[in-house]
CSV table of C-alpha atoms in Angstrom, one decimal:
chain,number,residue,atom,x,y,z
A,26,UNK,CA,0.0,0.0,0.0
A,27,UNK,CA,1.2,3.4,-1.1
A,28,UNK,CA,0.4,6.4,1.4
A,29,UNK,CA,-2.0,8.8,1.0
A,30,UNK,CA,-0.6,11.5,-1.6
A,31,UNK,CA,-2.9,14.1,-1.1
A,32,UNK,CA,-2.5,17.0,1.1
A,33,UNK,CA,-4.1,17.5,4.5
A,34,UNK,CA,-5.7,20.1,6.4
A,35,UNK,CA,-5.2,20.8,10.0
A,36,UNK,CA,-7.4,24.3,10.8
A,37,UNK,CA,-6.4,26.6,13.4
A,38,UNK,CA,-9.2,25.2,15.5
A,39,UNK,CA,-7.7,22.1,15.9
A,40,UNK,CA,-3.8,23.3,15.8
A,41,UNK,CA,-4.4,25.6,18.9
A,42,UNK,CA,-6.5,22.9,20.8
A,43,UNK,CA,-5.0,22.4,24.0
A,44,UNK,CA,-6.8,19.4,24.8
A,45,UNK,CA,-5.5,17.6,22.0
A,46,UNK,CA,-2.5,15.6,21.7
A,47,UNK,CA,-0.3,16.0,18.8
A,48,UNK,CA,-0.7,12.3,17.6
A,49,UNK,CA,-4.5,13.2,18.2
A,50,UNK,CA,-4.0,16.3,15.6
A,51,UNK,CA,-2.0,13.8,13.2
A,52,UNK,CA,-5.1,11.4,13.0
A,53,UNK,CA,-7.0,14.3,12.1
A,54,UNK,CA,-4.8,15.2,9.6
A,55,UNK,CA,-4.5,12.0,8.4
A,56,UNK,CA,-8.4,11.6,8.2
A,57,UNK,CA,-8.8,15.3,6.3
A,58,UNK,CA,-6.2,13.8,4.0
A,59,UNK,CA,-8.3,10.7,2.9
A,60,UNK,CA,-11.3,12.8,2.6
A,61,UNK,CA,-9.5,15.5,0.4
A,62,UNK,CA,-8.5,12.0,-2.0
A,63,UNK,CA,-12.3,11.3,-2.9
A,64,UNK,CA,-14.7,13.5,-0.2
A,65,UNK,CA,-15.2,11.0,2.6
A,66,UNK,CA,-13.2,8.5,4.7
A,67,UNK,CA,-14.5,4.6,5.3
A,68,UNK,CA,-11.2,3.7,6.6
A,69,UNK,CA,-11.7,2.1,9.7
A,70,UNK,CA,-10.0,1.6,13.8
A,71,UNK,CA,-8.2,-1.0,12.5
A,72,UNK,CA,-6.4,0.8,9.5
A,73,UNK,CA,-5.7,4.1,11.4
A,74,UNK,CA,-4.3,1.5,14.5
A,75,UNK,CA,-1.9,-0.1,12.4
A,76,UNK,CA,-0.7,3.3,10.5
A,77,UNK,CA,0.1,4.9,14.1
A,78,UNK,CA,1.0,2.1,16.4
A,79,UNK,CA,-1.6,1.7,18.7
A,80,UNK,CA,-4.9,-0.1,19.3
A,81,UNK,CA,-8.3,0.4,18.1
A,82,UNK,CA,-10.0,1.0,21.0
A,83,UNK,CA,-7.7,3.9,21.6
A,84,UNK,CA,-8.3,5.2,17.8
A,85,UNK,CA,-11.8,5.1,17.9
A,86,UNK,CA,-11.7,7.3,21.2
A,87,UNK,CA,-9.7,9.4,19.7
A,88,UNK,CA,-12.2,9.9,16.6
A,89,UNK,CA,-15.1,10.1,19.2
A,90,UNK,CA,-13.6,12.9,20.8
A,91,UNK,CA,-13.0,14.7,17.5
A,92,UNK,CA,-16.6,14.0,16.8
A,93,UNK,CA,-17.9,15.7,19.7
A,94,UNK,CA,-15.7,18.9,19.1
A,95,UNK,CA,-16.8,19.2,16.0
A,96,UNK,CA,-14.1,18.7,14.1
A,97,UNK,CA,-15.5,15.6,11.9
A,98,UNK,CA,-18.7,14.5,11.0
A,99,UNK,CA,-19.3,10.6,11.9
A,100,UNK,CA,-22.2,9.3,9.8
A,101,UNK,CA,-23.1,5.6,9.8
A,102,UNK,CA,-24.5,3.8,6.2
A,103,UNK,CA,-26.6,0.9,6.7
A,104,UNK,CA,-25.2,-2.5,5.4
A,105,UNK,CA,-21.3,-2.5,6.7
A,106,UNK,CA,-19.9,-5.1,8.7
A,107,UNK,CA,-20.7,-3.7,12.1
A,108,UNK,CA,-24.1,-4.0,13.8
A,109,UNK,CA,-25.6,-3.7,10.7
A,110,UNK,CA,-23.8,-0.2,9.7
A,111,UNK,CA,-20.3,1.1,8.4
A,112,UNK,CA,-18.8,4.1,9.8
A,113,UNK,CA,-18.1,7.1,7.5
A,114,UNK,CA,-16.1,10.3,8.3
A,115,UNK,CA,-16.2,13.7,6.5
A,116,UNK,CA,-15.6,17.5,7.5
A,117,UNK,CA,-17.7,20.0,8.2
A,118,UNK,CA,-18.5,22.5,5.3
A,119,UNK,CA,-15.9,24.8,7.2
A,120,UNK,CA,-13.1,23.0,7.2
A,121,UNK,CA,-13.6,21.5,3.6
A,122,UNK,CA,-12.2,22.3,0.2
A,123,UNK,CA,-13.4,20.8,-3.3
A,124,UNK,CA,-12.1,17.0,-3.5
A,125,UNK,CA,-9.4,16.5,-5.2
A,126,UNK,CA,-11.0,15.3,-9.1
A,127,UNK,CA,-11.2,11.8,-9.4
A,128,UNK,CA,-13.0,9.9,-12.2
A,129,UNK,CA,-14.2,6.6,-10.3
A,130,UNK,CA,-17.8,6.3,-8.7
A,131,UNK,CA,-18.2,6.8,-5.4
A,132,UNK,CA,-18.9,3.1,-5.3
A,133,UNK,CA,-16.0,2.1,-7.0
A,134,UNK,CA,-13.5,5.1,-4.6
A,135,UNK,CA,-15.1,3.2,-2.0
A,136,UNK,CA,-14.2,-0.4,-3.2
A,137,UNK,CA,-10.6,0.8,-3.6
A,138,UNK,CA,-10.1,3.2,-0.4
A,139,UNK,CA,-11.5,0.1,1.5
A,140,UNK,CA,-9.3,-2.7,-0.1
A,141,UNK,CA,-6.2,-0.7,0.1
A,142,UNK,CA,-7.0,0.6,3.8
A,143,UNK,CA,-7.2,-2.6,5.3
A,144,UNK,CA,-4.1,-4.2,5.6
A,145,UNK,CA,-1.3,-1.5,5.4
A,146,UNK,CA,2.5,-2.4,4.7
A,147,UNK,CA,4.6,-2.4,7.9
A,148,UNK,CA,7.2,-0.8,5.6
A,149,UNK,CA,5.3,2.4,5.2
A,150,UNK,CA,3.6,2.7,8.5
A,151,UNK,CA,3.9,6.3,10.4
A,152,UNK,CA,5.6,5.3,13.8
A,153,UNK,CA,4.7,8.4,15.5
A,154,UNK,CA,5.7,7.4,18.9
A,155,UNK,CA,9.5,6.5,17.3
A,156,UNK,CA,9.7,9.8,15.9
A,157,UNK,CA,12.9,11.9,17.0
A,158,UNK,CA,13.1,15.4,16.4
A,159,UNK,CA,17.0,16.6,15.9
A,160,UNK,CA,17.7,20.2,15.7
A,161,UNK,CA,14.3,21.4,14.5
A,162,UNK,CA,13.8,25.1,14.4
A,163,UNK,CA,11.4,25.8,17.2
A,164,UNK,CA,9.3,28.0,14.5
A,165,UNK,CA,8.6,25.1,12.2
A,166,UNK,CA,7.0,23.4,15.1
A,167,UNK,CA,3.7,23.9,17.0
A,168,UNK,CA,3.7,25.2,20.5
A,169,UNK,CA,1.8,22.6,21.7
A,170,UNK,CA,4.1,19.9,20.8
A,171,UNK,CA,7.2,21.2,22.6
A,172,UNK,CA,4.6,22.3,25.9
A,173,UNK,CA,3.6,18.4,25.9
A,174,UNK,CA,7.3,17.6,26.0
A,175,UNK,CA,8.2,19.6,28.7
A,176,UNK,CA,4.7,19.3,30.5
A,177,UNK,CA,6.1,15.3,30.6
A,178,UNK,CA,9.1,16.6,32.9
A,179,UNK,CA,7.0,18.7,35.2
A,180,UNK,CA,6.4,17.6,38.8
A,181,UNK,CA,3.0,18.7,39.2
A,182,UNK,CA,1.1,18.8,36.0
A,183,UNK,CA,-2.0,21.0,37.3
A,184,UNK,CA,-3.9,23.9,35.6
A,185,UNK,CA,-2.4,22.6,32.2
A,186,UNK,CA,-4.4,25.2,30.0
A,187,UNK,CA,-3.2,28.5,32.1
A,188,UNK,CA,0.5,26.3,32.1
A,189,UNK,CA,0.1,26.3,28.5
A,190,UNK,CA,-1.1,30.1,28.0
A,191,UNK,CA,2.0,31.2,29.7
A,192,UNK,CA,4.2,29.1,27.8
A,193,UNK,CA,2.9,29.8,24.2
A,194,UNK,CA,3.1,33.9,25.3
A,195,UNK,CA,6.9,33.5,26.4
A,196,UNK,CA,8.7,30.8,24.4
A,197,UNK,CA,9.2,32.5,21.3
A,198,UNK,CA,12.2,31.3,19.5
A,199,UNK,CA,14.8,28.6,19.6
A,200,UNK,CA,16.6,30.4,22.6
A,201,UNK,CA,13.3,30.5,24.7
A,202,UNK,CA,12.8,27.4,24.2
A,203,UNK,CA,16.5,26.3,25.8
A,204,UNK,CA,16.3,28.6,28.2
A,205,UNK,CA,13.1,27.0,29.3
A,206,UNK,CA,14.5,23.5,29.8
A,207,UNK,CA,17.7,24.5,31.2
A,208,UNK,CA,15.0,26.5,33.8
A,209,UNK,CA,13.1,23.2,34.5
A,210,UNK,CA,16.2,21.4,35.0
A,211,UNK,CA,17.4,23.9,37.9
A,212,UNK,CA,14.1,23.7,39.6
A,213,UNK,CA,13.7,19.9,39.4
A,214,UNK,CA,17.6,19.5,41.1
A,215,UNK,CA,16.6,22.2,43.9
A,216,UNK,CA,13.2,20.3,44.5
A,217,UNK,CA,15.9,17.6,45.0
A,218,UNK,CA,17.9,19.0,47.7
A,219,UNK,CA,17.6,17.5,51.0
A,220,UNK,CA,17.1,20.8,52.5
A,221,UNK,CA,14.4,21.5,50.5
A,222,UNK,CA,12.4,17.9,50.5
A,223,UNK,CA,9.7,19.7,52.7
A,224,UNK,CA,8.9,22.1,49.5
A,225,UNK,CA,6.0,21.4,47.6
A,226,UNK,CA,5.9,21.9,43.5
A,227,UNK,CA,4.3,24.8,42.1
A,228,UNK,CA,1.8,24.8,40.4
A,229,UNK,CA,2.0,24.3,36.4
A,230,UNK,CA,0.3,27.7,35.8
A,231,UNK,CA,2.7,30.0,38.6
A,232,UNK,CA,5.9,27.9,37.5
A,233,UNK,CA,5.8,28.6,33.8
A,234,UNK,CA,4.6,32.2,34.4
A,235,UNK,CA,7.9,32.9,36.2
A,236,UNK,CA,10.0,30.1,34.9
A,237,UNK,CA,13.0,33.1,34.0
A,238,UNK,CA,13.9,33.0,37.4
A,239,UNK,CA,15.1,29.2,37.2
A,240,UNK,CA,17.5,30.2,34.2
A,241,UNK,CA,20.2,30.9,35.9
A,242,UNK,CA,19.2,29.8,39.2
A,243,UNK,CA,22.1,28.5,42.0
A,244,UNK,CA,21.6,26.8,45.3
A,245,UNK,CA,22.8,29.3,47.9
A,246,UNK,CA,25.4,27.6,49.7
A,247,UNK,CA,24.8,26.0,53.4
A,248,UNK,CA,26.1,27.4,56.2
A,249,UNK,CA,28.0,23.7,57.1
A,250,UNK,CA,29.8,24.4,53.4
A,251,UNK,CA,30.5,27.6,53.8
A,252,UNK,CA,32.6,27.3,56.6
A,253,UNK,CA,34.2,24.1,55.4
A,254,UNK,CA,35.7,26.2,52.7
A,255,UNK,CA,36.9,29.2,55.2
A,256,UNK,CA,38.5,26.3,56.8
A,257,UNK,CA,40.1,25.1,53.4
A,258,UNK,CA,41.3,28.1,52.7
A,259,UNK,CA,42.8,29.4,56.0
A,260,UNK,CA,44.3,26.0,55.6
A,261,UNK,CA,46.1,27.2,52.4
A,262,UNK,CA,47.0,30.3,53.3
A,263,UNK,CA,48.9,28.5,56.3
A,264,UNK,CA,50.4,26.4,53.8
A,265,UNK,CA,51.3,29.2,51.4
A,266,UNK,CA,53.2,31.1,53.8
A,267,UNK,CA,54.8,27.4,55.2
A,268,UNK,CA,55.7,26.9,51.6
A,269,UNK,CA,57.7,30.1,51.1
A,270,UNK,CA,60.1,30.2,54.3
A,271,UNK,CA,61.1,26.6,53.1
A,272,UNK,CA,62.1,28.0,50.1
A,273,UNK,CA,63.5,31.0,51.5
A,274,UNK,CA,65.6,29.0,54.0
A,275,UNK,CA,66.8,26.7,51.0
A,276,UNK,CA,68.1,29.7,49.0
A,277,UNK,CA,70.1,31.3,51.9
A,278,UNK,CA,71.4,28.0,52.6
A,279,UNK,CA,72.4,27.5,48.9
A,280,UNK,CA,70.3,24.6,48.6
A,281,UNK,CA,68.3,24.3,45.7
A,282,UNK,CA,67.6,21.2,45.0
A,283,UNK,CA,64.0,21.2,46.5
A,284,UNK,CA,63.1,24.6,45.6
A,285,UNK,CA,61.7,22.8,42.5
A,286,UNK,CA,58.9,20.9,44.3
A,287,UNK,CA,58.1,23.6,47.0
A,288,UNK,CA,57.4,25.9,44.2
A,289,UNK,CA,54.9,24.0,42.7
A,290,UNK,CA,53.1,23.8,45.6
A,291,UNK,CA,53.4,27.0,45.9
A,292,UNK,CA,51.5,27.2,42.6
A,293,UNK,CA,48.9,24.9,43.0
A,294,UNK,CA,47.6,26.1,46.6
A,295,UNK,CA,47.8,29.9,45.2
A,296,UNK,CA,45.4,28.5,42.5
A,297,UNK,CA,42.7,26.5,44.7
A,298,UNK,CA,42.8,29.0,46.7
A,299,UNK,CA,41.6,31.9,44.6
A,300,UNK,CA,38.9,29.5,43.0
A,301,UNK,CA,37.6,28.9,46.5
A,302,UNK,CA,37.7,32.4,47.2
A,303,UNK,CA,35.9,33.5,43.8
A,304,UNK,CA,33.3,30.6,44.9
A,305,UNK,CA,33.0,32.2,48.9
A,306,UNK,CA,32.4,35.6,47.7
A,307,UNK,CA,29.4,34.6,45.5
A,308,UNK,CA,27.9,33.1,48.7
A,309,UNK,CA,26.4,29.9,46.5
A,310,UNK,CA,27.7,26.2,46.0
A,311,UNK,CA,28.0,25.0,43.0
C-alpha cells in the first residue's frame, strides 16, 4: 500500500486545541487527508491503529472525541460489517475544500479506499511514537508539541491550560525554548535538595509564568559548606606562607635542590585557593 498522496488540512481550530495531543492532531490530519483524495473516509479503527502504532480502541476514542468537538462528521450507512452499519467520516463544510477530481464512482472510490486501507504495509507505516526530532527550528513546530514535551518533565502537571497560556506567550524562539529547559532542569535539582524535601511543586500555571527566574538559578550555599571552605582556605593560606620560608631558607642555605617541588606547591595552593575564594564571595555552591 502506497500512502496517501494528497494533502491535508489541520485548521487553526484544531492546531491551537490544547486538549488535544499531537498524535490526536496527526489522526486528524491524516483523516482530512483521505477525505480531500475522494470526499469521505471509510477507513476504519483497525487501518488508522496499524498506520500509528496503537490499538483500536484507543483510535476510535480518539475519533469520538473529535466528533464531539466538531471537528468531523461521523455518519453511519446501513449495510457495513458492524451491527448492521459502516462508519463514515467527513468534514464539516468549514473545514472542507473541493475534492481532489477523481474519475471513479463513489462506489468504486469506496471499493478501492476500503481494499487498500485494510491491511497497510509495515514498511510504510507512520511510527509516530518513534519519531525523533533533531535540531528542528522551534518555528517550524507547534507550540503545543514542545509544551507536551516539557509538560512530561513537570512535577506537578496542574492547571495545564493556564500552564500552557503562559508558555505559548513566552517561548518564542529557539533560545526561549533552551532557556526554558535549562530553567526546569534547575528547579527539578533544587526540589531535589535535601534541605528542601519539605517544598512542595508549584503549580503548572505559577511555575511557567515565572520560569526566567530558574535560568540561571544557583543553590545558595549551606552554612555547614561555607565554613568548610573558610577552613580550606585558611588552611592554604597556612600552607602558602609554610611553603615560602622553606624555600626561602633553601636559597640562603644554597640549597636548591628542593626549591623545584616547593614551588609547585606554591602554585597549585595559590590556585585553589583563589577559585575557593571567587566561589565564597558569591555566597552559592555549586
Amino acid at each position: 500500500m502506497q500512502n496517501p498522496s494528497y494533502f491535508a488540512i489541520l485548521p487553526a481550530d484544531v492546531r491551537y486545541d490544547a486538549e488535544l495531543t499531537p498524535l490526536e492532531k496527526i489522526l486528524y490530519a491524516e483523516i482530512s487527508a483521505l477525505t480531500n483524495e475522494r470526499g469521505y473516509c471509510w477507513a476504519g479503527n483497525q487501518y488508522f491503529a496499524r498506520l500509528y502504532g496503537k490499538n483500536e480502541n484507543y483510535i476510535s476514542s480518539v475519533i469520538n472525541r473529535l466528533g464531539k468537538k466538531g471537528y468531523i462528521n461521523i455518519e453511519t450507512e446501513k449495510g457495513g460489517k458492524k451491527a448492521g452499519s459502516e462508519r463514515v467520516l467527513s468534514l464539516p463544510k468549514k473545514y472542507t475544500i473541493p475534492p481532489h477530481p477523481t474519475s471513479e464512482k463513489p462506489e468504486v472510490a469506496k471499493k478501492n479506499l476500503i481494499a487498500t486501507s485494510e491491511k497497510p504495509e509495515v514498511d510504510t507505516l507512520y511510527k509516530f511514537n518513534n519519531i525523533k526530532k533533531k535540531n528542528c527550528s522551534f518555528l517550524q513546530n507547534e507550540p503545543l508539541v514542545h509544551f507536551s514535551e516539557i509538560w512530561k518533565k513537570y512535577p506537578l502537571r496542574t492547571s495545564r491550560k493556564e500552564a500552557f497560556k503562559y508558555f505559548k506567550n513566552s517561548v518564542k524562539n529557539d533560545q526561549d525554548w533552551q532557556d526554558i529547559q535549562k530553567a526546569l532542569s534547575n528547579y527539578i535539582k533544587h526540589l531535589s535538595q535535601p534541605s528542601n524535601k519539605w517544598k512542595q511543586p508549584q503549580a503548572g500555571k505559577t511555575w511557567f509564568n515565572n520560569w526566567h527566574d530558574w535560568v540561571e538559578w544557583q543553590e545558595p550555599m549551606l552554612a555547614e559548606e561555607k565554613q568548610k571552605l573558610e577552613e580550606r582556605i585558611t588552611w592554604l593560606r597556612k600552607a602558602i606562607a609554610n611553603r615560602l620560608n622553606l624555600i626561602q631558607q633553601y636559597t640562603d642555605n644554597g640549597d636548591t635542590e628542593n626549591i623545584v617541588e616547593f614551588q609547585d606547591e606554591v602554585e597549585k595552593f595559590k590556585t585553589e585557593k583563589k577559585q575557593l575564594e571567587e566561589k565564597l564571595s558569591c555566597g552559592r555552591g555549586q
